[in-house]
Structure formats: structure tokens, C-alpha cells
mmCIF file of C-alpha atoms and ligand atoms in Angstrom:
data_model
loop_
_atom_site.group_PDB
_atom_site.id
_atom_site.type_symbol
_atom_site.label_atom_id
_atom_site.label_comp_id
_atom_site.label_asym_id
_atom_site.label_seq_id
_atom_site.Cartn_x
_atom_site.Cartn_y
_atom_site.Cartn_z
ATOM 1 C CA MET A 177 209.421 194.903 49.752
ATOM 2 C CA LEU A 178 212.638 195.806 51.233
ATOM 3 C CA MET A 179 210.975 197.585 54.155
ATOM 4 C CA THR A 180 208.991 194.492 54.784
ATOM 5 C CA SER A 181 211.845 191.842 54.952
ATOM 6 C CA GLU A 182 213.930 194.471 57.156
ATOM 7 C CA ARG A 183 211.186 194.653 59.627
ATOM 8 C CA ARG A 184 210.905 190.878 59.785
ATOM 9 C CA SER A 185 214.624 190.468 60.568
ATOM 10 C CA VAL A 186 214.281 192.969 63.425
ATOM 11 C CA ILE A 187 211.298 190.916 64.604
ATOM 12 C CA ARG A 188 213.417 187.581 64.311
ATOM 13 C CA THR A 189 216.480 189.006 66.026
ATOM 14 C CA ILE A 190 214.770 191.013 68.838
ATOM 15 C CA ARG A 191 214.051 187.738 71.039
ATOM 16 C CA GLY A 192 217.705 187.027 70.894
ATOM 17 C CA TRP A 193 218.502 190.636 72.041
ATOM 18 C CA THR A 194 216.066 190.520 74.845
ATOM 19 C CA ILE A 195 217.544 187.339 76.210
ATOM 20 C CA TYR A 196 220.950 189.013 76.050
ATOM 21 C CA VAL A 197 219.495 192.155 77.959
ATOM 22 C CA LEU A 198 217.933 189.964 80.681
ATOM 23 C CA GLN A 199 221.218 187.838 81.006
ATOM 24 C CA GLU A 200 223.323 190.893 81.180
ATOM 25 C CA ALA A 201 220.867 192.337 84.043
ATOM 26 C CA SER A 202 220.905 188.965 85.878
ATOM 27 C CA ALA A 203 217.152 188.897 85.661
ATOM 28 C CA ILE A 204 217.368 185.380 84.199
ATOM 29 C CA ARG A 205 219.986 182.726 84.171
ATOM 30 C CA GLU A 206 220.655 179.541 82.052
ATOM 31 C CA CYS A 207 220.231 175.891 83.577
ATOM 32 C CA GLU A 208 223.878 174.794 83.529
ATOM 33 C CA GLU A 209 222.936 171.237 82.789
ATOM 34 C CA HIS A 210 219.938 171.731 80.266
ATOM 35 C CA GLY A 211 220.278 175.049 78.984
ATOM 36 C CA TRP A 212 216.785 176.384 79.805
ATOM 37 C CA MET A 213 216.251 179.918 80.683
ATOM 38 C CA GLN A 214 215.053 180.494 84.342
ATOM 39 C CA ASP A 215 213.426 183.683 85.839
ATOM 40 C CA ARG A 216 215.533 184.750 88.739
ATOM 41 C CA ALA A 217 212.443 186.681 90.140
ATOM 42 C CA ASP A 218 214.748 189.446 91.145
ATOM 43 C CA PRO A 219 212.892 192.759 90.937
ATOM 44 C CA HIS A 220 216.088 194.938 91.048
ATOM 45 C CA ALA A 221 217.642 192.766 88.177
ATOM 46 C CA ARG A 222 214.266 193.251 86.186
ATOM 47 C CA GLU A 223 214.561 196.948 86.792
ATOM 48 C CA ARG A 224 218.022 196.971 85.393
ATOM 49 C CA ALA A 225 216.859 194.913 82.239
ATOM 50 C CA PHE A 226 214.000 197.438 81.598
ATOM 51 C CA ASP A 227 216.401 200.301 82.257
ATOM 52 C CA ILE A 228 218.891 198.802 79.467
ATOM 53 C CA ALA A 229 215.911 198.170 77.248
ATOM 54 C CA ARG A 230 214.607 201.853 77.484
ATOM 55 C CA ARG A 231 218.151 203.384 77.159
ATOM 56 C CA ALA A 232 219.547 201.146 74.318
ATOM 57 C CA PRO A 233 216.730 199.644 72.316
ATOM 58 C CA PRO A 234 217.682 197.735 69.226
ATOM 59 C CA VAL A 235 217.703 199.442 65.939
ATOM 60 C CA GLY A 236 214.417 200.014 64.627
ATOM 61 C CA VAL A 237 212.805 199.342 67.907
ATOM 62 C CA SER A 238 211.153 202.315 70.062
ATOM 63 C CA PRO A 239 212.165 202.310 73.866
ATOM 64 C CA ASP A 240 208.376 201.380 74.595
ATOM 65 C CA ALA A 241 208.493 198.498 72.293
ATOM 66 C CA ALA A 242 211.802 197.116 73.773
ATOM 67 C CA GLU A 243 210.258 197.632 77.146
ATOM 68 C CA ALA A 244 207.310 195.726 76.268
ATOM 69 C CA GLU A 245 209.215 192.792 74.750
ATOM 70 C CA VAL A 246 211.384 192.605 77.851
ATOM 71 C CA ARG A 247 208.185 192.059 79.922
ATOM 72 C CA ASP A 248 206.810 189.643 77.348
ATOM 73 C CA VAL A 249 209.900 187.522 77.478
ATOM 74 C CA LEU A 250 210.016 187.528 81.219
ATOM 75 C CA ASN A 251 206.310 186.480 81.326
ATOM 76 C CA SER A 252 206.951 183.450 79.225
ATOM 77 C CA ILE A 253 210.155 182.215 81.286
ATOM 78 C CA GLY A 254 209.458 179.884 84.120
ATOM 79 C CA ASP A 255 211.414 180.287 87.437
ATOM 80 C CA THR A 256 212.523 176.624 87.181
ATOM 81 C CA CYS A 257 214.082 174.554 84.664
ATOM 82 C CA PRO A 258 211.476 171.947 83.214
ATOM 83 C CA GLU A 259 213.896 169.226 83.171
ATOM 84 C CA CYS A 260 215.558 169.687 86.642
ATOM 85 C CA PRO A 261 214.055 167.396 89.242
ATOM 86 C CA SER A 262 212.140 169.573 91.692
ATOM 87 C CA ASP A 263 212.131 168.727 95.335
HETATM 88 ZN ZN1 ZN B 1245 217.876 172.076 84.352
#
């Protein structure tokens, strides 16, 4: 049972870790007005984020899984803020 709850807590926090890594690498930014994450569509920044994920994955997460998570989160984030008026 302990193993299961530990694993769940890793899964709960990996999303927060991934967002942190993506911000560190400047691959995403937060809308200053609304707080939505936006993909900056910068291939170099993405590469940096993958690099950080592979070198320093969270405890209990393999480098491959960390990299996959970064890719997953990037795919789920749009390149515009849904609340900002588009022109
Ligand atoms: Zn906005």
C-alpha cells in the first residue's frame, strides 16, 4: 500500500515539476494578465527543457519518462492565452 501511495504522489507532482522545467528553459511563459501557460514555440528552449528533464528527472522517474512528460505537457499547452483577445 505504501508503494502505491508513493507512486501516486509522484504522478501528482510530476506535472508541477514539468511546468517548472519548461519555465526554467523558457519553453513556456505565463500570461501576465490571466495566468495561462503559453507555448513559446522556441525549438531551442524546448531542447533545453528536454535536456534538463533527461539530466535531472524527479525522484522515482526515469529520464525517458521525464522526457515523455515534458513532450506531453508541451502538446497540451497552446501558443496563445485563451483569454487574451486575438487580433
Ligand atoms: Zn491572457
